[in-house]
XYZ file of C-alpha atoms in Angstrom:
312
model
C 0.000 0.000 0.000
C 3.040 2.255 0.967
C 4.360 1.690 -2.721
C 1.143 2.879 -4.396
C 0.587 6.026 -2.093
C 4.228 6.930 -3.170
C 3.830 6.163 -6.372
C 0.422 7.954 -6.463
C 1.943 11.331 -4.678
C 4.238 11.386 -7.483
C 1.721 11.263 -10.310
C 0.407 14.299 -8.259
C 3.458 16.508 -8.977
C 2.573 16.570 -12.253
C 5.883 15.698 -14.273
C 6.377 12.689 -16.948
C 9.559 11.746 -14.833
C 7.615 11.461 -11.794
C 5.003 9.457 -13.921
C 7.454 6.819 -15.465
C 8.992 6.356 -12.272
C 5.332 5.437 -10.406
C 4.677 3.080 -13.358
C 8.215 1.441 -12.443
C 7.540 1.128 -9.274
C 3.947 -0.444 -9.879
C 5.035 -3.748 -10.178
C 6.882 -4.005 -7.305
C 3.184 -4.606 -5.477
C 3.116 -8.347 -4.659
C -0.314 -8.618 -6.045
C 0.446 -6.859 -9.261
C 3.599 -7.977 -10.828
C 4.662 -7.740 -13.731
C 5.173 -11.356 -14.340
C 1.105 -11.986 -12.949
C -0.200 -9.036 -15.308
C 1.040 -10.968 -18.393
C 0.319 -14.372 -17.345
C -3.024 -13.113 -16.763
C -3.257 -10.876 -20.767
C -2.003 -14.498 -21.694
C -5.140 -16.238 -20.009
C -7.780 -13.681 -21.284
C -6.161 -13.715 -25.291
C -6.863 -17.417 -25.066
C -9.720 -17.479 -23.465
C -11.175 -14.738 -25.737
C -10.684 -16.959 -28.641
C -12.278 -20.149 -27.434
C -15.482 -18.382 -26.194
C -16.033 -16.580 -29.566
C -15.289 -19.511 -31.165
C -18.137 -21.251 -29.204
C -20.214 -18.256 -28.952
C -19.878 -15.590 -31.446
C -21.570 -17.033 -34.565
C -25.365 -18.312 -32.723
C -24.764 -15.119 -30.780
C -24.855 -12.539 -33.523
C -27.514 -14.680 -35.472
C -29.270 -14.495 -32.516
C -29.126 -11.190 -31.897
C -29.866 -10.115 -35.517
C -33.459 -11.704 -35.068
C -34.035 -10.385 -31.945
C -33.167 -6.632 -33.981
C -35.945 -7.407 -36.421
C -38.184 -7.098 -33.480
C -37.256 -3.926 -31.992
C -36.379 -0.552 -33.063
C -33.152 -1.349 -34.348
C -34.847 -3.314 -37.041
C -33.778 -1.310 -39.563
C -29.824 -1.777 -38.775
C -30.632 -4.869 -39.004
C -32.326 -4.878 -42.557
C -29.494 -2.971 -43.461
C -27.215 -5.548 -42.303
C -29.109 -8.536 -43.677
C -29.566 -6.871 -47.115
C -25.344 -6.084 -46.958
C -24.733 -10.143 -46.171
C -26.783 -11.036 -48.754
C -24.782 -9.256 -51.077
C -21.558 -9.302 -49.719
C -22.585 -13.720 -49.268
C -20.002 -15.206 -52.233
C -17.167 -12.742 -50.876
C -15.624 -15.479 -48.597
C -15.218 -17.753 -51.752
C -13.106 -15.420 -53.926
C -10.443 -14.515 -51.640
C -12.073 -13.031 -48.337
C -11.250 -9.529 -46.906
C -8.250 -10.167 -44.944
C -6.887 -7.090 -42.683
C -3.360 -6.708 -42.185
C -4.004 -4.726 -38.854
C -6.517 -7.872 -37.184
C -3.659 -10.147 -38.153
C -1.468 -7.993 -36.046
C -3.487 -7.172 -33.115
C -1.614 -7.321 -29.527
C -3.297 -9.920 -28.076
C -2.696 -12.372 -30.830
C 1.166 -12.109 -28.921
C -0.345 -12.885 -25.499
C -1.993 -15.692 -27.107
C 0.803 -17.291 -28.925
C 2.792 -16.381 -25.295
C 0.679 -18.651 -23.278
C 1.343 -22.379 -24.411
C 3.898 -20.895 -26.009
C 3.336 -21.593 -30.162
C 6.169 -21.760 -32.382
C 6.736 -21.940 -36.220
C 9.401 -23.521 -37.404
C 10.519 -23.527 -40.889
C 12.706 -26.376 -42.624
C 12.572 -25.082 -46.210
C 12.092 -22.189 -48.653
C 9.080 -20.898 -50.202
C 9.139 -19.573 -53.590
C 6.524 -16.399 -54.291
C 6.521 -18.115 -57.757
C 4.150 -21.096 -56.550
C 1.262 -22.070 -55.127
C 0.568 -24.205 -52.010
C -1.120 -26.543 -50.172
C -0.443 -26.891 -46.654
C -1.763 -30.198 -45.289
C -2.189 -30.254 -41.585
C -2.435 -32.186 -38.852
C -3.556 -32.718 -35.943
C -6.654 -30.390 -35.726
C -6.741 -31.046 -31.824
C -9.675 -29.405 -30.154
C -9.755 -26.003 -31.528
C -6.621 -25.883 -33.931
C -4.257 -23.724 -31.979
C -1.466 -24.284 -33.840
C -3.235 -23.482 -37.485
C -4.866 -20.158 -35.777
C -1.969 -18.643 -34.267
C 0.829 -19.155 -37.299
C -1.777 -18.849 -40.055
C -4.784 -16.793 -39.153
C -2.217 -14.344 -37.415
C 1.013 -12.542 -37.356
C 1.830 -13.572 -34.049
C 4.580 -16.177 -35.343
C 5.814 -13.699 -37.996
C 4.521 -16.285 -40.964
C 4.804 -13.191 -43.837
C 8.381 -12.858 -42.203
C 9.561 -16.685 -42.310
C 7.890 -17.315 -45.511
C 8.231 -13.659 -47.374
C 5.735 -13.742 -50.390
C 3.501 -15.932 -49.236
C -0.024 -15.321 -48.505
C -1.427 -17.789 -46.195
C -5.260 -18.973 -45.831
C -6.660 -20.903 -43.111
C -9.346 -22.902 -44.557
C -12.206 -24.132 -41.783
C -16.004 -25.130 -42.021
C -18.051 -23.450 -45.014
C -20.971 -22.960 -42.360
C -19.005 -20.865 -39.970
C -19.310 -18.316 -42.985
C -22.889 -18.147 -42.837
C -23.134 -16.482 -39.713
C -23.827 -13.084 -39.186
C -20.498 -10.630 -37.800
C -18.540 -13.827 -37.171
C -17.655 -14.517 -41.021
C -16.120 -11.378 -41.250
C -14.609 -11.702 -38.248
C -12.763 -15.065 -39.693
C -12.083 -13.289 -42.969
C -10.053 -10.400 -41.390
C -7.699 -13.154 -40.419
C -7.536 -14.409 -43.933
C -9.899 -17.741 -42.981
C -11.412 -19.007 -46.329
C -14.326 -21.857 -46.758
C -13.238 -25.400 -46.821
C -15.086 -26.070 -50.197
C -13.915 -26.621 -53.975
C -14.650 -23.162 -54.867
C -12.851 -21.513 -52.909
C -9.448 -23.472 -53.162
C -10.246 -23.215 -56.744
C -10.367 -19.419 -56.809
C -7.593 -19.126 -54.868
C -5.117 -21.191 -56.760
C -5.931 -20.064 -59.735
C -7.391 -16.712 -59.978
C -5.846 -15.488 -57.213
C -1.667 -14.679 -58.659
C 0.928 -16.769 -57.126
C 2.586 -17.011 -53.499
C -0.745 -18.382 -52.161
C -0.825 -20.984 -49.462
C -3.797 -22.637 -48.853
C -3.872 -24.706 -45.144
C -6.212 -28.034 -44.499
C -6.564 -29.536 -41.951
C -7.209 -33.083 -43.166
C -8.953 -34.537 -40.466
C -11.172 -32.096 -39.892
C -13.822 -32.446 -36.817
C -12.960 -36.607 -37.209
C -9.486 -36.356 -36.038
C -10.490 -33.690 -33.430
C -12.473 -37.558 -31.516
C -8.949 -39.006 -31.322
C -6.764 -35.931 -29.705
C -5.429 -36.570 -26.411
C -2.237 -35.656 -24.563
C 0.261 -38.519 -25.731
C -1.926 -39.077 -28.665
C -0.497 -38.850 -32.506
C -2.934 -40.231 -34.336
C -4.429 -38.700 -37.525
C -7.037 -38.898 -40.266
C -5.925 -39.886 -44.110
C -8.299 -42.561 -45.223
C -10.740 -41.157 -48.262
C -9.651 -37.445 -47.814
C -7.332 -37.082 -50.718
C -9.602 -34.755 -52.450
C -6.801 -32.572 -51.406
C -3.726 -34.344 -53.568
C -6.159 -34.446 -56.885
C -6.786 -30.846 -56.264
C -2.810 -29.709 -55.746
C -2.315 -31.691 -59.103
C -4.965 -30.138 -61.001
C -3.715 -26.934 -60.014
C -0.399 -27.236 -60.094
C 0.442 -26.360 -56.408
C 3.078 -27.955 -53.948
C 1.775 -30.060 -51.189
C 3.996 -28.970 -47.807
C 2.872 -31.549 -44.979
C 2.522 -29.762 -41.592
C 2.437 -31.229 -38.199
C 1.942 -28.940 -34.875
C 3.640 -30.926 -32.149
C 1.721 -30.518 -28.644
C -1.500 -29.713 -29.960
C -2.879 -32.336 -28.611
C -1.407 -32.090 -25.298
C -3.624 -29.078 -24.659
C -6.921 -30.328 -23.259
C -7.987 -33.755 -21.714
C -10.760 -35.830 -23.610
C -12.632 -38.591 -23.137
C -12.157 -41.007 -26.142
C -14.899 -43.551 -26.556
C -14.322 -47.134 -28.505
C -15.158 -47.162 -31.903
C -18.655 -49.166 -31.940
C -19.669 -47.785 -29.020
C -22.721 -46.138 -28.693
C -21.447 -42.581 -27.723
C -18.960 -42.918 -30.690
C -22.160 -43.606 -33.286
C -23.861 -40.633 -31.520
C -20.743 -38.332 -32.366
C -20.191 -39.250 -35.848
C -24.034 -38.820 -36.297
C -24.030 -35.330 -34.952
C -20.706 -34.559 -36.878
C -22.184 -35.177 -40.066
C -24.985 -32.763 -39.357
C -23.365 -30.592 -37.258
C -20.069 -30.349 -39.174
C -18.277 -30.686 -35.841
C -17.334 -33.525 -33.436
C -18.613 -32.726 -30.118
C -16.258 -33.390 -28.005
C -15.949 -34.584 -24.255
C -13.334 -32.508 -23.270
C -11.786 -30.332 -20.354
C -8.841 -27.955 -19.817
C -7.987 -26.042 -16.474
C -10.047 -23.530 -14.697
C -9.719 -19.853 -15.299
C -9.014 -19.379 -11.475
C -7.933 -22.468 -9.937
C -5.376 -24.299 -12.175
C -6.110 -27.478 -10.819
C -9.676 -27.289 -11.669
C -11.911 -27.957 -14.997
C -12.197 -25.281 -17.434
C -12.405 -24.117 -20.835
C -8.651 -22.180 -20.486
C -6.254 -25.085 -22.312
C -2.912 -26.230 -20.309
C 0.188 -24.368 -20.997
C 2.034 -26.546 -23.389
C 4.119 -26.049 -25.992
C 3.018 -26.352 -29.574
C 5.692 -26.614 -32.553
C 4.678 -26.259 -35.820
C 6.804 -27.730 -38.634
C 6.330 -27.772 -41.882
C 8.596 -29.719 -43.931
C-alpha cells in the first residue's frame, strides 16, 4: 500500500519523470507484478478466442433476429440486405486485414502455451501451395496462431507468401462472425474456394487443411499422434490439377492441450458423435482444460504446453 501512495503522490506533482517512475515502481506490489499481469493478458487472449469460437456465430444470429423485433430493425435490414450481397465474398479470396492479423493480443496468445513456427525449407513467391495439416486437436491452436495471425511472424519466415486458413463453409454463414474469420484471412473449406484461390488469385498463395477435420479432433489426447488420411485425398487431386506444392505440416503438442474422453469405436457414444458430426459439421467433443481461477480445476482455459509447428 506504501508503494502505491508513493507512487500515487508522485503522479500528483505533475511531471512525466515522476510518472514513469510510479509506473516502475507499480510492479513491485506483490499482487500486481509484472510477471502476474502478463500471465493473466495471456489467459484472457486465449480465453477470448475459445469463447467466440463457441459463442460468437449463434450469438450474432441471434441477436440479428431479436433486432428485427425492436427498433433497431432497420440496422438490421441494413445488415441482412449487406450479407446477402456481400454472401459469395468469402469464396473469392475473403477480406483479410493486415491490422486484425497484427493485433496485440494475438502475442499474449501465442505467449501462453507458447506456439512456435518452425521452418525447414524455402518458399518460392513463384508457386502455389497446399499446406496439409495435422492434428486439428480441439480447436486448432497451432493453425490459428501461425496462419490466421502474425503472431509467429509467418509473412516474415515465408516472405511472399499469402497464407489462408481454410475451416467449415458454415461458420461463414453467420452473421459478424464470417467477417470476423475473414479479417484473419480464414477461407471456406469447399472446392470453390481453393479453386479461386489457386488459380485466380496470382501466385505465393498458401492454402492450409486440416485433413482430419472435426474426425481427427475424436482421437486428440495428450500422448496421442494419431491422424485422419483414409478417403480425404480430395486434397492431392486438387494440388495436381492446379499445379500447387503439397507442404505436410504437423503442430507438435497440440494435442497435449486439453484432456478428452475417447470412446471405442462401436460404441454407442462414438455412433452418436459421428451422427451429430455429419450434421453438425463438428465432433462434439468430451473434453476439459484447467479452470480460469484455480489451475487445478476444470475449465475451458487449455494447459500451458508447448506447440511446434513444422512444416517440412
Amino acid at each position: 500500500m506504501k508503494t502505491i501512495l508513493a507512487a500515487y503522490s508522485g503522479v500528483k506533482k505533475g511531471s512525466g519523470s515522476s510518472i514513469l517512475s510510479a509506473l516502475h515502481e507499480l510492479p513491485s506490489v506483490p499482487w500486481l507484478t509484472r510477471s502476474k499481469i502478463m500471465k493473466y493478458l495471456q489467459v484472457i487472449s486465449v480465453l477470448q478466442f475459445v469463447i467466440t469460437f463457441l459463442v460468437m456465430g449463434i450469438g450474432c444470429s441471434l441477436l440479428l433476429m431479436y433486432m428485427f423485433c425492436t427498433d433497431c430493425w432497420v440496422i438490421a435490414a441494413i445488415y441482412t440486405a449487406w450479407l446477402i450481397y456481400d454472401w459469395n465474398t468469402p469464396k473469392q479470396g475473403g477480406r483479410r486485414s493486415t491490422w486484425v492479423r497484427n493485433w496485440t493480443v494475438w502475442k499474449y496468445f501465442r505467449d501462453y502455451f507458447p506456439i512456435r513456427l518452425i521452418k525447414t525449407h524455402n518458399l518460392l513467391p513463384s508457386r502455389n501451395y497446399i499446406f496439409g495439416y495435422h492434428p486439428h486437436g480441439i480447436f486448432c491452436f497451432g493453425a490459428f496462431c501461425n496462419f490466421g495471425t502474425e503472431a509467429t511472424g509467418f509473412s516474415k519466415i515465408f516472405p511472399g507468401i499469402k497464407p489462408s486458413l481454410a475451416t467449415l463453409a458454415g461458420n461463414f454463414r453467420l452473421p459478424v462472425f464470417r467477417d470476423y474469420l475473414m479479417s484473419g484471412g480464414i477461407c471456406p473449406v469447399n472446392r470453390n474456394s481453393i479453386d479461386f484461390l489457386l488459380s485466380s488469385n496470382g501466385t505465393g498463395n498458401a492454402v492450409v487443411i486440416v485433413i482430419g477435420g472435426a474426425a481427427e479432433s475424436l482421437d486428440c489426447a495428450p500422448g496421442m499422434n494419431s491422424v485422419t488420411l483414409k478417403k480425404r485425398k480430395g486434397f492431392v487431386k486438387l494440388a495436381l490439377k492446379q499445379g500447387a506444392d503439397l507442404v505436410p505440416v504437423y503442430s507438435f503438442g497440440e494435442n497435449e492441450v486439453y484432456k478428452q474422453v475417447i470412446f471405442d469405436d462401436g460404441s454407442w457414444w462414438r455412433t452418436v458423435q459421428k451422427r451429430l458430426q455429419k450434421i453438425l459439421g463438428f465432433a462434439p467433443c468430451l473434453f476439459h482444460g484447467c479452470g480460469l481461477f484455480f489451475p487445478e480445476s476444470w475449465g475451458l482455459v487449455p494447459y500451458c504446453k508447448p506447440i511446434a509447428t513444422v512444416g517440412e
